[in-house]
Amino acid sequence: AAAERWGGVDVVVNNASAINLVSIADLPPKRYDLMLDINTRGTYLLTRAAIPHLRDSSHAHVLTLSPPLSTDPRWLRGHAAYTVSKMGMTMLTLGVAEDEREHGVGANCLWPRTLIATAAVQNLLGGEEAMTRSRRPELYADAAYAVITRPSRECTGRTLLCEDVLA
């Protein structure tokens, strides 16, 4: 519908995300399924639907808000299920970068080094105390803009940190 209404698709941003930072023992299966459905499956479905339109674009980008791949235990302890869902988003995006490279579709991941002041931080990750330690959402927006305005054939297959992009 977006391609029809605006004559094409140049950029897809995989932003929707479900979060539940609890251990595997404390996470109900339905909540696990929800995170995978929204985070990983959502990235897959949206990106897959957009690929034919992105191939027709001269400046095609997929930007997924997901972290660099890591097996560091600090990203697993207490929230392995959430981490799996977010890293799944990263793996899908890196796969798209390779699969669509010859078509000129750039696909990258972007993640902040520190907390960003969002509703999730406010409501789920620490309230006002966490918000005072968080950076403004404009940091993420500026970094995203910097990525999607780069030539898609030259900027693809990367997991980027907002602060590094802006530096």
PDB file of C-alpha atoms in Angstrom:
ATOM      1  CA  ALA A   1       0.000   0.000   0.000  1.00  0.00           C
ATOM      2  CA  ALA A   2       2.870   2.420   0.805  1.00  0.00           C
ATOM      3  CA  ALA A   3       4.561   1.728  -2.530  1.00  0.00           C
ATOM      4  CA  GLU A   4       1.297   2.278  -4.351  1.00  0.00           C
ATOM      5  CA  ARG A   5       0.452   5.480  -2.507  1.00  0.00           C
ATOM      6  CA  TRP A   6       3.897   7.130  -2.735  1.00  0.00           C
ATOM      7  CA  GLY A   7       5.234   5.503  -5.879  1.00  0.00           C
ATOM      8  CA  GLY A   8       7.803   3.219  -4.253  1.00  0.00           C
ATOM      9  CA  VAL A   9       9.730   2.354  -1.134  1.00  0.00           C
ATOM     10  CA  ASP A  10      13.237   3.662  -0.520  1.00  0.00           C
ATOM     11  CA  VAL A  11      13.685   2.986   3.193  1.00  0.00           C
ATOM     12  CA  VAL A  12      12.376   0.375   5.617  1.00  0.00           C
ATOM     13  CA  VAL A  13      12.937   0.943   9.327  1.00  0.00           C
ATOM     14  CA  ASN A  14      12.415  -2.082  11.552  1.00  0.00           C
ATOM     15  CA  ASN A  15      11.632  -0.326  14.810  1.00  0.00           C
ATOM     16  CA  ALA A  16       8.717  -2.152  16.447  1.00  0.00           C
ATOM     17  CA  SER A  17       9.855  -4.155  19.431  1.00  0.00           C
ATOM     18  CA  ALA A  18       8.479  -6.038  22.408  1.00  0.00           C
ATOM     19  CA  ILE A  19      10.581  -6.151  25.550  1.00  0.00           C
ATOM     20  CA  ASN A  20      10.477  -8.346  28.624  1.00  0.00           C
ATOM     21  CA  LEU A  21      13.682  -8.401  30.627  1.00  0.00           C
ATOM     22  CA  VAL A  22      13.274 -11.485  32.778  1.00  0.00           C
ATOM     23  CA  SER A  23      15.089 -14.787  33.038  1.00  0.00           C
ATOM     24  CA  ILE A  24      14.005 -17.816  31.051  1.00  0.00           C
ATOM     25  CA  ALA A  25      12.603 -19.424  34.201  1.00  0.00           C
ATOM     26  CA  ASP A  26      10.379 -16.386  34.824  1.00  0.00           C
ATOM     27  CA  LEU A  27       9.242 -15.758  31.249  1.00  0.00           C
ATOM     28  CA  PRO A  28       5.880 -17.261  30.266  1.00  0.00           C
ATOM     29  CA  PRO A  29       5.948 -18.977  26.858  1.00  0.00           C
ATOM     30  CA  LYS A  30       3.302 -16.594  25.481  1.00  0.00           C
ATOM     31  CA  ARG A  31       5.516 -13.593  26.272  1.00  0.00           C
ATOM     32  CA  TYR A  32       8.471 -15.313  24.605  1.00  0.00           C
ATOM     33  CA  ASP A  33       6.357 -15.975  21.516  1.00  0.00           C
ATOM     34  CA  LEU A  34       5.211 -12.345  21.496  1.00  0.00           C
ATOM     35  CA  MET A  35       8.798 -11.048  21.537  1.00  0.00           C
ATOM     36  CA  LEU A  36       9.815 -13.352  18.707  1.00  0.00           C
ATOM     37  CA  ASP A  37       6.684 -12.516  16.714  1.00  0.00           C
ATOM     38  CA  ILE A  38       7.098  -8.763  17.003  1.00  0.00           C
ATOM     39  CA  ASN A  39      10.872  -8.465  16.986  1.00  0.00           C
ATOM     40  CA  THR A  40      12.248 -11.213  14.783  1.00  0.00           C
ATOM     41  CA  ARG A  41       9.224 -12.265  12.736  1.00  0.00           C
ATOM     42  CA  GLY A  42       8.126  -8.652  12.294  1.00  0.00           C
ATOM     43  CA  THR A  43      11.531  -7.724  10.889  1.00  0.00           C
ATOM     44  CA  TYR A  44      11.348 -10.699   8.537  1.00  0.00           C
ATOM     45  CA  LEU A  45       7.816  -9.968   7.313  1.00  0.00           C
ATOM     46  CA  LEU A  46       8.202  -6.220   6.806  1.00  0.00           C
ATOM     47  CA  THR A  47      11.561  -6.549   5.086  1.00  0.00           C
ATOM     48  CA  ARG A  48      10.385  -9.419   2.894  1.00  0.00           C
ATOM     49  CA  ALA A  49       7.295  -7.465   1.792  1.00  0.00           C
ATOM     50  CA  ALA A  50       9.416  -4.439   0.907  1.00  0.00           C
ATOM     51  CA  ILE A  51      12.219  -6.200  -1.006  1.00  0.00           C
ATOM     52  CA  PRO A  52      10.562  -6.105  -4.451  1.00  0.00           C
ATOM     53  CA  HIS A  53       9.984  -2.353  -4.040  1.00  0.00           C
ATOM     54  CA  LEU A  54      13.456  -1.741  -2.627  1.00  0.00           C
ATOM     55  CA  ARG A  55      14.977  -3.454  -5.647  1.00  0.00           C
ATOM     56  CA  ASP A  56      13.278  -0.818  -7.806  1.00  0.00           C
ATOM     57  CA  SER A  57      14.755   2.038  -5.758  1.00  0.00           C
ATOM     58  CA  SER A  58      18.020   3.770  -6.579  1.00  0.00           C
ATOM     59  CA  HIS A  59      18.594   4.472  -2.882  1.00  0.00           C
ATOM     60  CA  ALA A  60      17.244   1.426  -1.038  1.00  0.00           C
ATOM     61  CA  HIS A  61      17.926   0.966   2.660  1.00  0.00           C
ATOM     62  CA  VAL A  62      16.773  -1.392   5.390  1.00  0.00           C
ATOM     63  CA  LEU A  63      17.600  -0.064   8.830  1.00  0.00           C
ATOM     64  CA  THR A  64      16.935  -2.307  11.799  1.00  0.00           C
ATOM     65  CA  LEU A  65      17.122  -1.024  15.348  1.00  0.00           C
ATOM     66  CA  SER A  66      19.000  -3.958  16.802  1.00  0.00           C
ATOM     67  CA  PRO A  67      22.344  -4.607  18.502  1.00  0.00           C
ATOM     68  CA  PRO A  68      25.667  -5.917  17.262  1.00  0.00           C
ATOM     69  CA  LEU A  69      25.987  -9.678  17.658  1.00  0.00           C
ATOM     70  CA  SER A  70      27.617 -10.713  20.926  1.00  0.00           C
ATOM     71  CA  THR A  71      27.941 -13.722  23.177  1.00  0.00           C
ATOM     72  CA  ASP A  72      29.026 -11.607  26.133  1.00  0.00           C
ATOM     73  CA  PRO A  73      27.152 -13.013  29.177  1.00  0.00           C
ATOM     74  CA  ARG A  74      26.077  -9.516  30.246  1.00  0.00           C
ATOM     75  CA  TRP A  75      23.656  -9.518  27.303  1.00  0.00           C
ATOM     76  CA  LEU A  76      22.286 -12.930  28.281  1.00  0.00           C
ATOM     77  CA  ARG A  77      21.975 -13.030  32.052  1.00  0.00           C
ATOM     78  CA  GLY A  78      18.452 -12.229  33.123  1.00  0.00           C
ATOM     79  CA  HIS A  79      17.094 -11.544  29.637  1.00  0.00           C
ATOM     80  CA  ALA A  80      18.376 -14.158  27.182  1.00  0.00           C
ATOM     81  CA  ALA A  81      14.987 -14.493  25.479  1.00  0.00           C
ATOM     82  CA  TYR A  82      14.810 -10.763  24.698  1.00  0.00           C
ATOM     83  CA  THR A  83      18.410 -10.804  23.517  1.00  0.00           C
ATOM     84  CA  VAL A  84      17.659 -13.741  21.189  1.00  0.00           C
ATOM     85  CA  SER A  85      14.778 -11.794  19.644  1.00  0.00           C
ATOM     86  CA  LYS A  86      16.884  -8.668  19.094  1.00  0.00           C
ATOM     87  CA  MET A  87      19.921 -10.568  17.814  1.00  0.00           C
ATOM     88  CA  GLY A  88      17.554 -12.423  15.478  1.00  0.00           C
ATOM     89  CA  MET A  89      16.629  -9.049  14.011  1.00  0.00           C
ATOM     90  CA  THR A  90      20.319  -8.363  13.478  1.00  0.00           C
ATOM     91  CA  MET A  91      20.960 -11.711  11.817  1.00  0.00           C
ATOM     92  CA  LEU A  92      18.024 -11.278   9.441  1.00  0.00           C
ATOM     93  CA  THR A  93      19.205  -7.806   8.469  1.00  0.00           C
ATOM     94  CA  LEU A  94      22.765  -8.966   7.856  1.00  0.00           C
ATOM     95  CA  GLY A  95      21.332 -11.776   5.737  1.00  0.00           C
ATOM     96  CA  VAL A  96      19.349  -9.286   3.679  1.00  0.00           C
ATOM     97  CA  ALA A  97      22.531  -7.254   3.181  1.00  0.00           C
ATOM     98  CA  GLU A  98      24.191 -10.249   1.581  1.00  0.00           C
ATOM     99  CA  ASP A  99      21.146 -11.521  -0.315  1.00  0.00           C
ATOM    100  CA  GLU A 100      20.301  -8.120  -1.786  1.00  0.00           C
ATOM    101  CA  ARG A 101      23.777  -6.669  -2.270  1.00  0.00           C
ATOM    102  CA  GLU A 102      23.698  -7.233  -6.039  1.00  0.00           C
ATOM    103  CA  HIS A 103      20.368  -5.387  -6.227  1.00  0.00           C
ATOM    104  CA  GLY A 104      21.811  -2.329  -4.466  1.00  0.00           C
ATOM    105  CA  VAL A 105      19.746  -2.720  -1.305  1.00  0.00           C
ATOM    106  CA  GLY A 106      21.700  -1.595   1.743  1.00  0.00           C
ATOM    107  CA  ALA A 107      20.807  -3.271   5.033  1.00  0.00           C
ATOM    108  CA  ASN A 108      22.268  -2.230   8.366  1.00  0.00           C
ATOM    109  CA  CYS A 109      21.576  -2.350  12.090  1.00  0.00           C
ATOM    110  CA  LEU A 110      21.765   0.614  14.432  1.00  0.00           C
ATOM    111  CA  TRP A 111      21.958   0.530  18.223  1.00  0.00           C
ATOM    112  CA  PRO A 112      22.715   3.108  20.916  1.00  0.00           C
ATOM    113  CA  ARG A 113      25.689   2.708  23.234  1.00  0.00           C
ATOM    114  CA  THR A 114      23.597   4.006  26.153  1.00  0.00           C
ATOM    115  CA  LEU A 115      19.919   4.290  27.087  1.00  0.00           C
ATOM    116  CA  ILE A 116      17.698   6.492  24.950  1.00  0.00           C
ATOM    117  CA  ALA A 117      14.787   8.302  26.603  1.00  0.00           C
ATOM    118  CA  THR A 118      11.832   6.323  25.252  1.00  0.00           C
ATOM    119  CA  ALA A 119       8.509   5.093  26.588  1.00  0.00           C
ATOM    120  CA  ALA A 120      10.080   1.656  27.133  1.00  0.00           C
ATOM    121  CA  VAL A 121      12.760   3.172  29.372  1.00  0.00           C
ATOM    122  CA  GLN A 122      10.152   5.230  31.208  1.00  0.00           C
ATOM    123  CA  ASN A 123       7.639   2.423  31.685  1.00  0.00           C
ATOM    124  CA  LEU A 124       9.705  -0.770  31.790  1.00  0.00           C
ATOM    125  CA  LEU A 125      13.364  -0.071  32.433  1.00  0.00           C
ATOM    126  CA  GLY A 126      13.614   2.207  35.419  1.00  0.00           C
ATOM    127  CA  GLY A 127      11.197   5.111  35.298  1.00  0.00           C
ATOM    128  CA  GLU A 128      12.345   8.641  36.025  1.00  0.00           C
ATOM    129  CA  GLU A 129      15.730   7.547  37.397  1.00  0.00           C
ATOM    130  CA  ALA A 130      16.552   5.775  34.136  1.00  0.00           C
ATOM    131  CA  MET A 131      15.185   8.664  32.090  1.00  0.00           C
ATOM    132  CA  THR A 132      17.579  11.101  33.783  1.00  0.00           C
ATOM    133  CA  ARG A 133      20.490   8.857  32.695  1.00  0.00           C
ATOM    134  CA  SER A 134      19.149   8.498  29.149  1.00  0.00           C
ATOM    135  CA  ARG A 135      20.124  10.393  26.050  1.00  0.00           C
ATOM    136  CA  ARG A 136      17.658  12.253  23.872  1.00  0.00           C
ATOM    137  CA  PRO A 137      15.890  10.352  21.042  1.00  0.00           C
ATOM    138  CA  GLU A 138      17.295  12.851  18.550  1.00  0.00           C
ATOM    139  CA  LEU A 139      20.662  11.089  18.911  1.00  0.00           C
ATOM    140  CA  TYR A 140      19.144   7.945  17.417  1.00  0.00           C
ATOM    141  CA  ALA A 141      17.243   9.907  14.774  1.00  0.00           C
ATOM    142  CA  ASP A 142      20.350  11.802  13.666  1.00  0.00           C
ATOM    143  CA  ALA A 143      22.355   8.579  13.432  1.00  0.00           C
ATOM    144  CA  ALA A 144      19.576   6.846  11.485  1.00  0.00           C
ATOM    145  CA  TYR A 145      19.420   9.756   9.046  1.00  0.00           C
ATOM    146  CA  ALA A 146      23.191   9.621   8.589  1.00  0.00           C
ATOM    147  CA  VAL A 147      22.995   5.916   7.720  1.00  0.00           C
ATOM    148  CA  ILE A 148      20.071   6.064   5.306  1.00  0.00           C
ATOM    149  CA  THR A 149      21.505   9.024   3.413  1.00  0.00           C
ATOM    150  CA  ARG A 150      24.713   7.150   2.620  1.00  0.00           C
ATOM    151  CA  PRO A 151      24.932   5.391  -0.756  1.00  0.00           C
ATOM    152  CA  SER A 152      23.218   2.031  -0.224  1.00  0.00           C
ATOM    153  CA  ARG A 153      25.769   0.101  -2.285  1.00  0.00           C
ATOM    154  CA  GLU A 154      28.576   1.436  -0.087  1.00  0.00           C
ATOM    155  CA  CYS A 155      26.885   1.179   3.306  1.00  0.00           C
ATOM    156  CA  THR A 156      25.538  -2.310   3.881  1.00  0.00           C
ATOM    157  CA  GLY A 157      26.032  -5.315   6.120  1.00  0.00           C
ATOM    158  CA  ARG A 158      27.033  -3.339   9.188  1.00  0.00           C
ATOM    159  CA  THR A 159      26.047  -3.267  12.825  1.00  0.00           C
ATOM    160  CA  LEU A 160      26.563   0.326  13.852  1.00  0.00           C
ATOM    161  CA  LEU A 161      26.461   2.201  17.134  1.00  0.00           C
ATOM    162  CA  CYS A 162      24.731   5.597  17.021  1.00  0.00           C
ATOM    163  CA  GLU A 163      27.637   7.412  18.648  1.00  0.00           C
ATOM    164  CA  ASP A 164      30.156   5.975  16.172  1.00  0.00           C
ATOM    165  CA  VAL A 165      27.997   6.968  13.200  1.00  0.00           C
ATOM    166  CA  LEU A 166      27.752  10.529  14.466  1.00  0.00           C
ATOM    167  CA  ALA A 167      31.465  10.751  15.302  1.00  0.00           C
TER     168      ALA A 167
END
